[in-house]
mmCIF file of C-alpha atoms in Angstrom:
data_model
loop_
_atom_site.group_PDB
_atom_site.id
_atom_site.type_symbol
_atom_site.label_atom_id
_atom_site.label_comp_id
_atom_site.label_asym_id
_atom_site.label_seq_id
_atom_site.Cartn_x
_atom_site.Cartn_y
_atom_site.Cartn_z
ATOM 1 C CA MET A 13 0.000 0.000 0.000
ATOM 2 C CA ILE A 14 1.017 3.598 -0.596
ATOM 3 C CA ASP A 15 1.999 5.391 2.609
ATOM 4 C CA SER A 16 -0.236 8.233 3.820
ATOM 5 C CA ILE A 17 2.605 10.670 3.173
ATOM 6 C CA ASN A 18 4.880 9.539 0.364
ATOM 7 C CA ASP A 19 8.476 10.574 -0.134
ATOM 8 C CA VAL A 20 8.012 11.357 -3.822
ATOM 9 C CA ILE A 21 5.304 11.142 -6.447
ATOM 10 C CA ILE A 22 6.054 11.250 -10.178
ATOM 11 C CA ILE A 23 3.272 12.731 -12.294
ATOM 12 C CA GLY A 24 3.505 11.241 -15.775
ATOM 13 C CA SER A 25 5.324 8.328 -17.319
ATOM 14 C CA GLY A 26 7.348 8.119 -20.515
ATOM 15 C CA PRO A 27 11.161 8.015 -20.558
ATOM 16 C CA ALA A 28 11.537 10.850 -18.019
ATOM 17 C CA GLY A 29 9.065 9.457 -15.495
ATOM 18 C CA TYR A 30 10.206 5.851 -15.652
ATOM 19 C CA THR A 31 13.900 6.760 -15.524
ATOM 20 C CA ALA A 32 13.296 8.966 -12.494
ATOM 21 C CA ALA A 33 11.501 6.062 -10.831
ATOM 22 C CA ILE A 34 14.368 3.658 -11.590
ATOM 23 C CA TYR A 35 16.959 6.021 -10.119
ATOM 24 C CA LEU A 36 14.878 6.734 -7.040
ATOM 25 C CA GLY A 37 14.136 3.088 -6.411
ATOM 26 C CA ARG A 38 17.798 2.151 -6.642
ATOM 27 C CA ALA A 39 18.547 4.929 -4.155
ATOM 28 C CA GLY A 40 16.229 3.294 -1.643
ATOM 29 C CA ILE A 41 13.423 5.824 -2.111
ATOM 30 C CA LYS A 42 10.091 4.166 -2.895
ATOM 31 C CA PRO A 43 8.417 6.290 -5.600
ATOM 32 C CA VAL A 44 4.796 6.424 -6.631
ATOM 33 C CA LEU A 45 4.268 7.031 -10.351
ATOM 34 C CA ILE A 46 0.927 8.212 -11.723
ATOM 35 C CA SER A 47 1.105 7.158 -15.345
ATOM 36 C CA GLY A 48 -2.053 8.698 -16.817
ATOM 37 C CA LEU A 49 -5.203 6.921 -17.940
ATOM 38 C CA LEU A 50 -4.997 7.443 -21.716
ATOM 39 C CA ASP A 51 -1.379 8.438 -22.312
ATOM 40 C CA SER A 52 0.494 6.010 -20.095
ATOM 41 C CA GLY A 53 3.971 5.553 -21.517
ATOM 42 C CA GLY A 54 4.007 8.878 -23.342
ATOM 43 C CA ALA A 55 4.518 9.632 -27.023
ATOM 44 C CA LEU A 56 6.647 6.543 -27.683
ATOM 45 C CA MET A 57 3.575 4.362 -27.235
ATOM 46 C CA ASN A 58 2.519 5.637 -30.677
ATOM 47 C CA THR A 59 5.962 5.311 -32.252
ATOM 48 C CA GLY A 60 7.117 2.458 -34.463
ATOM 49 C CA LEU A 61 10.715 1.332 -34.548
ATOM 50 C CA VAL A 62 13.031 3.516 -32.453
ATOM 51 C CA GLU A 63 16.539 3.344 -33.923
ATOM 52 C CA ASN A 64 18.252 6.257 -32.196
ATOM 53 C CA TYR A 65 17.951 5.194 -28.550
ATOM 54 C CA ALA A 66 21.393 4.067 -27.412
ATOM 55 C CA GLY A 67 21.834 0.394 -26.602
ATOM 56 C CA PHE A 68 19.555 -1.092 -29.263
ATOM 57 C CA PRO A 69 21.619 -1.605 -32.435
ATOM 58 C CA ASP A 70 18.688 -3.193 -34.272
ATOM 59 C CA GLY A 71 16.178 -0.656 -32.968
ATOM 60 C CA ILE A 72 13.247 -1.326 -30.666
ATOM 61 C CA PRO A 73 9.515 -0.603 -31.044
ATOM 62 C CA GLY A 74 8.451 2.393 -28.961
ATOM 63 C CA PRO A 75 5.822 0.484 -26.935
ATOM 64 C CA GLU A 76 8.343 -2.267 -26.155
ATOM 65 C CA LEU A 77 10.901 0.282 -24.957
ATOM 66 C CA MET A 78 8.294 1.818 -22.656
ATOM 67 C CA GLN A 79 7.216 -1.599 -21.371
ATOM 68 C CA ASN A 80 10.846 -2.400 -20.571
ATOM 69 C CA MET A 81 11.241 0.877 -18.689
ATOM 70 C CA GLN A 82 8.018 0.262 -16.779
ATOM 71 C CA SER A 83 9.125 -3.249 -15.832
ATOM 72 C CA GLN A 84 12.476 -1.931 -14.642
ATOM 73 C CA ALA A 85 10.757 0.737 -12.547
ATOM 74 C CA LYS A 86 8.537 -1.913 -10.955
ATOM 75 C CA LYS A 87 11.606 -4.057 -10.264
ATOM 76 C CA PHE A 88 12.908 -1.226 -8.103
ATOM 77 C CA ASN A 89 9.695 -0.984 -6.060
ATOM 78 C CA THR A 90 7.791 1.732 -7.916
ATOM 79 C CA ASP A 91 4.057 1.831 -7.225
ATOM 80 C CA ILE A 92 2.401 2.635 -10.560
ATOM 81 C CA LEU A 93 -1.113 4.075 -10.543
ATOM 82 C CA VAL A 94 -2.922 4.196 -13.881
ATOM 83 C CA ASP A 95 -4.839 7.375 -13.173
ATOM 84 C CA ASP A 96 -4.859 11.109 -13.921
ATOM 85 C CA VAL A 97 -3.981 13.964 -11.600
ATOM 86 C CA ILE A 98 -6.734 16.574 -11.870
ATOM 87 C CA GLU A 99 -5.620 19.050 -9.205
ATOM 88 C CA VAL A 100 -2.463 19.900 -7.288
ATOM 89 C CA ASP A 101 -1.634 21.941 -4.197
ATOM 90 C CA PHE A 102 2.070 22.710 -3.896
ATOM 91 C CA ALA A 103 1.768 25.583 -1.423
ATOM 92 C CA SER A 104 2.893 23.751 1.716
ATOM 93 C CA ASP A 105 5.775 21.450 2.581
ATOM 94 C CA ILE A 106 3.483 18.457 2.102
ATOM 95 C CA LYS A 107 2.115 18.489 -1.446
ATOM 96 C CA THR A 108 -1.417 17.301 -2.194
ATOM 97 C CA LEU A 109 -2.534 15.644 -5.430
ATOM 98 C CA THR A 110 -6.145 14.887 -6.317
ATOM 99 C CA LEU A 111 -6.761 12.026 -8.755
ATOM 100 C CA SER A 112 -9.609 11.555 -11.215
ATOM 101 C CA ASP A 113 -11.375 9.177 -8.805
ATOM 102 C CA ASN A 114 -11.241 11.993 -6.178
ATOM 103 C CA SER A 115 -8.711 10.134 -4.060
ATOM 104 C CA ILE A 116 -6.031 12.335 -2.486
ATOM 105 C CA LEU A 117 -2.327 11.610 -2.206
ATOM 106 C CA LYS A 118 0.187 13.489 -0.086
ATOM 107 C CA THR A 119 3.923 13.670 -0.670
ATOM 108 C CA LYS A 120 7.096 15.444 0.378
ATOM 109 C CA ALA A 121 8.354 15.872 -3.192
ATOM 110 C CA VAL A 122 6.960 15.802 -6.720
ATOM 111 C CA ILE A 123 8.521 15.209 -10.131
ATOM 112 C CA VAL A 124 6.455 16.512 -13.062
ATOM 113 C CA THR A 125 7.010 14.509 -16.267
ATOM 114 C CA THR A 126 3.750 15.129 -18.109
ATOM 115 C CA GLY A 127 5.352 15.625 -21.529
ATOM 116 C CA ALA A 128 4.027 17.480 -24.544
ATOM 117 C CA LYS A 129 1.730 16.520 -27.384
ATOM 118 C CA TYR A 130 2.322 17.126 -31.075
ATOM 119 C CA ARG A 131 -0.127 19.507 -32.697
ATOM 120 C CA HIS A 132 -2.082 17.665 -35.346
ATOM 121 C CA LEU A 133 -3.407 18.913 -38.664
ATOM 122 C CA GLY A 134 -6.863 17.538 -37.970
ATOM 123 C CA VAL A 135 -7.447 16.414 -41.555
ATOM 124 C CA LEU A 136 -8.772 13.258 -43.167
ATOM 125 C CA GLY A 137 -6.269 10.429 -43.232
ATOM 126 C CA GLU A 138 -3.928 11.888 -40.615
ATOM 127 C CA ASP A 139 -4.857 9.487 -37.839
ATOM 128 C CA GLU A 140 -5.415 6.603 -40.242
ATOM 129 C CA PHE A 141 -1.856 6.807 -41.561
ATOM 130 C CA ALA A 142 -0.108 7.722 -38.314
ATOM 131 C CA GLY A 143 2.963 5.506 -38.211
ATOM 132 C CA LYS A 144 2.339 4.513 -41.830
ATOM 133 C CA GLY A 145 3.768 7.609 -43.436
ATOM 134 C CA VAL A 146 2.473 10.335 -41.140
ATOM 135 C CA SER A 147 5.165 11.316 -38.644
ATOM 136 C CA TYR A 148 5.800 14.095 -36.155
ATOM 137 C CA CYS A 149 9.558 13.565 -35.781
ATOM 138 C CA ALA A 150 12.014 13.590 -38.683
ATOM 139 C CA THR A 151 14.909 12.623 -36.417
ATOM 140 C CA CYS A 152 12.971 9.555 -35.302
ATOM 141 C CA ASP A 153 11.521 8.392 -38.624
ATOM 142 C CA GLY A 154 13.453 10.041 -41.432
ATOM 143 C CA PHE A 155 15.617 6.999 -42.128
ATOM 144 C CA PHE A 156 12.553 5.001 -43.211
ATOM 145 C CA PHE A 157 12.090 7.367 -46.170
ATOM 146 C CA LYS A 158 15.526 7.078 -47.714
ATOM 147 C CA ASP A 159 15.377 7.896 -51.453
ATOM 148 C CA LYS A 160 11.636 8.577 -51.278
ATOM 149 C CA ALA A 161 9.637 11.779 -51.750
ATOM 150 C CA VAL A 162 8.360 13.336 -48.539
ATOM 151 C CA ALA A 163 6.598 16.506 -47.412
ATOM 152 C CA VAL A 164 7.014 18.709 -44.346
ATOM 153 C CA VAL A 165 4.112 20.814 -43.093
ATOM 154 C CA GLY A 166 5.071 24.071 -41.388
ATOM 155 C CA GLY A 167 7.217 27.124 -41.921
ATOM 156 C CA GLY A 168 9.024 27.741 -38.636
ATOM 157 C CA ASP A 169 12.519 26.831 -37.537
ATOM 158 C CA THR A 170 11.516 23.306 -36.539
ATOM 159 C CA ALA A 171 9.767 22.517 -39.817
ATOM 160 C CA VAL A 172 12.528 23.957 -41.981
ATOM 161 C CA GLY A 173 15.198 22.285 -39.869
ATOM 162 C CA GLU A 174 13.453 18.950 -40.343
ATOM 163 C CA ALA A 175 13.246 19.562 -44.100
ATOM 164 C CA ILE A 176 16.992 20.249 -44.215
ATOM 165 C CA PHE A 177 17.638 17.058 -42.238
ATOM 166 C CA LEU A 178 15.383 15.024 -44.521
ATOM 167 C CA SER A 179 16.962 16.438 -47.677
ATOM 168 C CA SER A 180 20.041 14.277 -47.065
ATOM 169 C CA LEU A 181 17.873 11.145 -46.964
ATOM 170 C CA ALA A 182 14.848 11.683 -49.188
ATOM 171 C CA SER A 183 14.860 12.077 -52.953
ATOM 172 C CA LYS A 184 12.669 15.177 -52.664
ATOM 173 C CA VAL A 185 11.281 17.259 -49.800
ATOM 174 C CA THR A 186 8.315 19.576 -50.276
ATOM 175 C CA ILE A 187 7.742 22.196 -47.588
ATOM 176 C CA ILE A 188 4.030 23.019 -47.361
ATOM 177 C CA HIS A 189 3.372 26.397 -45.799
ATOM 178 C CA ARG A 190 0.183 28.415 -45.500
ATOM 179 C CA ARG A 191 2.023 31.688 -46.167
ATOM 180 C CA ASP A 192 4.142 32.950 -49.063
ATOM 181 C CA GLN A 193 7.319 33.125 -47.018
ATOM 182 C CA LEU A 194 8.864 31.088 -44.221
ATOM 183 C CA ARG A 195 8.616 32.079 -40.564
ATOM 184 C CA ALA A 196 11.992 30.448 -39.909
ATOM 185 C CA THR A 197 14.998 32.608 -39.144
ATOM 186 C CA ALA A 198 16.728 34.067 -42.189
ATOM 187 C CA THR A 199 19.799 31.817 -41.975
ATOM 188 C CA ILE A 200 17.790 28.595 -41.772
ATOM 189 C CA ALA A 201 15.396 29.732 -44.504
ATOM 190 C CA ALA A 202 18.266 30.629 -46.818
ATOM 191 C CA LYS A 203 19.880 27.243 -46.210
ATOM 192 C CA ALA A 204 16.669 25.416 -47.142
ATOM 193 C CA LYS A 205 16.223 27.459 -50.312
ATOM 194 C CA SER A 206 19.770 26.625 -51.401
ATOM 195 C CA ILE A 207 19.229 22.847 -51.284
ATOM 196 C CA PRO A 208 18.295 21.502 -54.732
ATOM 197 C CA ASN A 209 15.905 18.762 -53.623
ATOM 198 C CA ILE A 210 13.826 21.005 -51.333
ATOM 199 C CA GLU A 211 10.742 22.464 -53.025
ATOM 200 C CA PHE A 212 7.978 24.702 -51.691
ATOM 201 C CA ALA A 213 4.183 24.655 -51.849
ATOM 202 C CA TRP A 214 3.368 28.236 -50.843
ATOM 203 C CA ASP A 215 0.027 29.540 -49.566
ATOM 204 C CA SER A 216 -1.132 25.954 -49.153
ATOM 205 C CA ILE A 217 -2.650 23.736 -46.504
ATOM 206 C CA VAL A 218 -3.157 19.975 -46.379
ATOM 207 C CA GLU A 219 -6.754 18.968 -46.957
ATOM 208 C CA GLU A 220 -6.330 15.194 -46.877
ATOM 209 C CA VAL A 221 -3.699 12.489 -46.480
ATOM 210 C CA LYS A 222 -4.268 9.697 -48.996
ATOM 211 C CA GLY A 223 -2.851 6.214 -49.258
ATOM 212 C CA ASP A 224 -3.516 2.498 -49.137
ATOM 213 C CA ASP A 225 -2.624 -0.497 -47.004
ATOM 214 C CA ALA A 226 1.063 0.109 -47.722
ATOM 215 C CA GLY A 227 0.966 3.661 -46.374
ATOM 216 C CA VAL A 228 0.817 7.261 -47.544
ATOM 217 C CA LYS A 229 0.770 7.852 -51.298
ATOM 218 C CA SER A 230 -0.191 11.508 -51.741
ATOM 219 C CA LEU A 231 -1.479 14.703 -50.166
ATOM 220 C CA GLU A 232 -4.371 16.830 -51.325
ATOM 221 C CA LEU A 233 -3.564 20.522 -50.911
ATOM 222 C CA LYS A 234 -5.687 23.667 -51.054
ATOM 223 C CA ASN A 235 -4.461 27.153 -51.880
ATOM 224 C CA VAL A 236 -5.605 29.469 -49.080
ATOM 225 C CA HIS A 237 -6.283 32.337 -51.535
ATOM 226 C CA SER A 238 -7.655 30.807 -54.725
ATOM 227 C CA LEU A 239 -9.063 27.712 -52.950
ATOM 228 C CA ALA A 240 -7.736 25.702 -55.888
ATOM 229 C CA LYS A 241 -6.845 22.113 -55.015
ATOM 230 C CA SER A 242 -3.783 20.195 -56.077
ATOM 231 C CA GLN A 243 -2.063 16.937 -55.278
ATOM 232 C CA ILE A 244 1.529 15.989 -54.544
ATOM 233 C CA ASP A 245 2.826 12.440 -54.522
ATOM 234 C CA CYS A 246 4.863 11.429 -51.481
ATOM 235 C CA SER A 247 5.534 8.453 -49.244
ATOM 236 C CA GLY A 248 5.663 10.405 -46.011
ATOM 237 C CA VAL A 249 4.488 13.623 -44.424
ATOM 238 C CA PHE A 250 6.167 15.176 -41.401
ATOM 239 C CA VAL A 251 3.891 17.462 -39.402
ATOM 240 C CA ALA A 252 5.930 20.204 -37.701
ATOM 241 C CA ILE A 253 3.434 22.807 -36.552
ATOM 242 C CA GLY A 254 4.371 22.853 -32.893
ATOM 243 C CA HIS A 255 3.713 21.142 -29.583
ATOM 244 C CA ASN A 256 1.417 21.713 -26.649
ATOM 245 C CA PRO A 257 3.020 20.952 -23.268
ATOM 246 C CA SER A 258 0.725 18.973 -20.983
ATOM 247 C CA THR A 259 0.936 21.439 -18.126
ATOM 248 C CA GLY A 260 -2.590 22.825 -17.806
ATOM 249 C CA ILE A 261 -3.108 21.685 -14.218
ATOM 250 C CA PHE A 262 0.057 23.508 -13.152
ATOM 251 C CA ARG A 263 -1.027 26.991 -14.237
ATOM 252 C CA GLY A 264 -0.933 29.219 -11.171
ATOM 253 C CA LYS A 265 0.932 26.491 -9.286
ATOM 254 C CA LEU A 266 4.318 26.601 -11.048
ATOM 255 C CA LYS A 267 6.045 29.204 -13.190
ATOM 256 C CA LEU A 268 5.504 28.442 -16.866
ATOM 257 C CA ASN A 269 6.949 30.237 -19.866
ATOM 258 C CA ASP A 270 4.846 31.923 -22.543
ATOM 259 C CA LEU A 271 4.444 28.615 -24.387
ATOM 260 C CA GLY A 272 3.339 26.760 -21.259
ATOM 261 C CA TYR A 273 6.537 24.829 -20.558
ATOM 262 C CA VAL A 274 7.618 24.440 -16.919
ATOM 263 C CA ILE A 275 10.508 26.733 -16.004
ATOM 264 C CA VAL A 276 13.323 25.027 -14.093
ATOM 265 C CA ASN A 277 16.385 26.447 -12.384
ATOM 266 C CA SER A 278 18.843 24.946 -14.864
ATOM 267 C CA PRO A 279 21.103 23.028 -14.622
ATOM 268 C CA SER A 280 18.968 21.561 -11.825
ATOM 269 C CA THR A 281 15.395 20.378 -12.375
ATOM 270 C CA ALA A 282 13.991 22.458 -9.512
ATOM 271 C CA THR A 283 10.875 24.458 -10.348
ATOM 272 C CA SER A 284 9.600 27.674 -8.813
ATOM 273 C CA GLN A 285 8.036 25.681 -5.976
ATOM 274 C CA LEU A 286 10.279 24.161 -3.319
ATOM 275 C CA GLY A 287 10.086 20.379 -3.433
ATOM 276 C CA VAL A 288 8.683 20.233 -6.964
ATOM 277 C CA PHE A 289 10.924 19.183 -9.850
ATOM 278 C CA ALA A 290 10.251 18.773 -13.560
ATOM 279 C CA ALA A 291 11.809 16.798 -16.402
ATOM 280 C CA GLY A 292 11.223 15.659 -19.960
ATOM 281 C CA ASP A 293 9.231 17.286 -22.728
ATOM 282 C CA CYS A 294 7.103 19.404 -20.381
ATOM 283 C CA VAL A 295 10.337 21.355 -19.818
ATOM 284 C CA ASP A 296 12.153 20.870 -23.126
ATOM 285 C CA SER A 297 10.710 22.860 -26.036
ATOM 286 C CA LYS A 298 13.779 22.354 -28.217
ATOM 287 C CA TYR A 299 15.106 18.795 -28.401
ATOM 288 C CA ARG A 300 12.136 16.561 -27.550
ATOM 289 C CA GLN A 301 14.088 13.297 -27.793
ATOM 290 C CA ALA A 302 13.439 10.225 -25.677
ATOM 291 C CA ILE A 303 17.048 9.824 -24.616
ATOM 292 C CA ILE A 304 17.233 13.458 -23.473
ATOM 293 C CA ALA A 305 13.962 13.087 -21.566
ATOM 294 C CA ALA A 306 15.327 9.980 -19.863
ATOM 295 C CA ALA A 307 18.512 11.825 -18.898
ATOM 296 C CA SER A 308 16.519 14.696 -17.422
ATOM 297 C CA GLY A 309 14.441 12.190 -15.452
ATOM 298 C CA ALA A 310 17.656 10.865 -13.933
ATOM 299 C CA LYS A 311 18.660 14.428 -13.025
ATOM 300 C CA ALA A 312 15.294 14.999 -11.343
ATOM 301 C CA ALA A 313 15.690 11.823 -9.285
ATOM 302 C CA LEU A 314 19.141 12.899 -8.123
ATOM 303 C CA ASP A 315 17.760 16.334 -7.236
ATOM 304 C CA VAL A 316 14.931 14.767 -5.234
ATOM 305 C CA ASP A 317 17.364 12.491 -3.401
ATOM 306 C CA GLU A 318 19.369 15.532 -2.300
ATOM 307 C CA PHE A 319 16.202 17.450 -1.406
ATOM 308 C CA LEU A 320 14.880 14.653 0.825
ATOM 309 C CA LYS A 321 18.266 14.381 2.525
ATOM 310 C CA GLY A 322 18.246 18.105 3.203
ATOM 311 C CA VAL A 323 21.203 18.827 0.937
ATOM 312 C CA VAL A 324 19.252 21.541 -0.912
#
């Protein structure tokens, strides 16, 4: 059973949450991890083969990697609750968390690892072909489209950076942007325009992702001014229109930046509230890689260990 006042509760799972739990458990601190009802395991639960996580030379499916991390956390005495936190009170030394079943947990320390969600296009075929040509991470999935035509949706630094990355793998990259010029910084935009196999579909939005059992085959586009429709053939589409950090319940409880990411006192993982730490994609608006999230989860565990021992 979970003690009436726990030493530490981790809100969220994924690489950051599970790694924090593993480190804490090995340090002799029994953590409680609240994994989430619908998003237990984080974004990697919807990812195919992960080939860039160190230690797996042949790659590993995202769900299998998360299951391994969960099993390792349980091995080191983590109590895992498949539930959602709906309210938090961090004002006092003992923190209070309310779960979706209205049960209340109390703890001396908290690690927030609630992650961030990719913004979706919300068009026909997007969900159907997720993992079958629709991707939200070029670094993760670009290798699968070697010598194939792909598209990138978006015009900011992330989208253009992904297009530049993909240009060294794909035969052709089409950047689809709803405006007539990129929002990316001038240097990155100029670099993209100088690459021969990067093309542009200006003033355009995706209306539908089309394909068959083998995966994505084409995209239907619409010009935002003329409303004329067109089609481009491609084997993959990378959606890079931003992320939404899953931090809504922490508004007014922790300091967040303008985009909603938790602010930490880097290089530590300490937040604005004493005894509350944060790690993973709910903090990181730049890299958003599983291995970096895992590393930050380890940092948070080490910070909590020191906090509970009165070192900080």
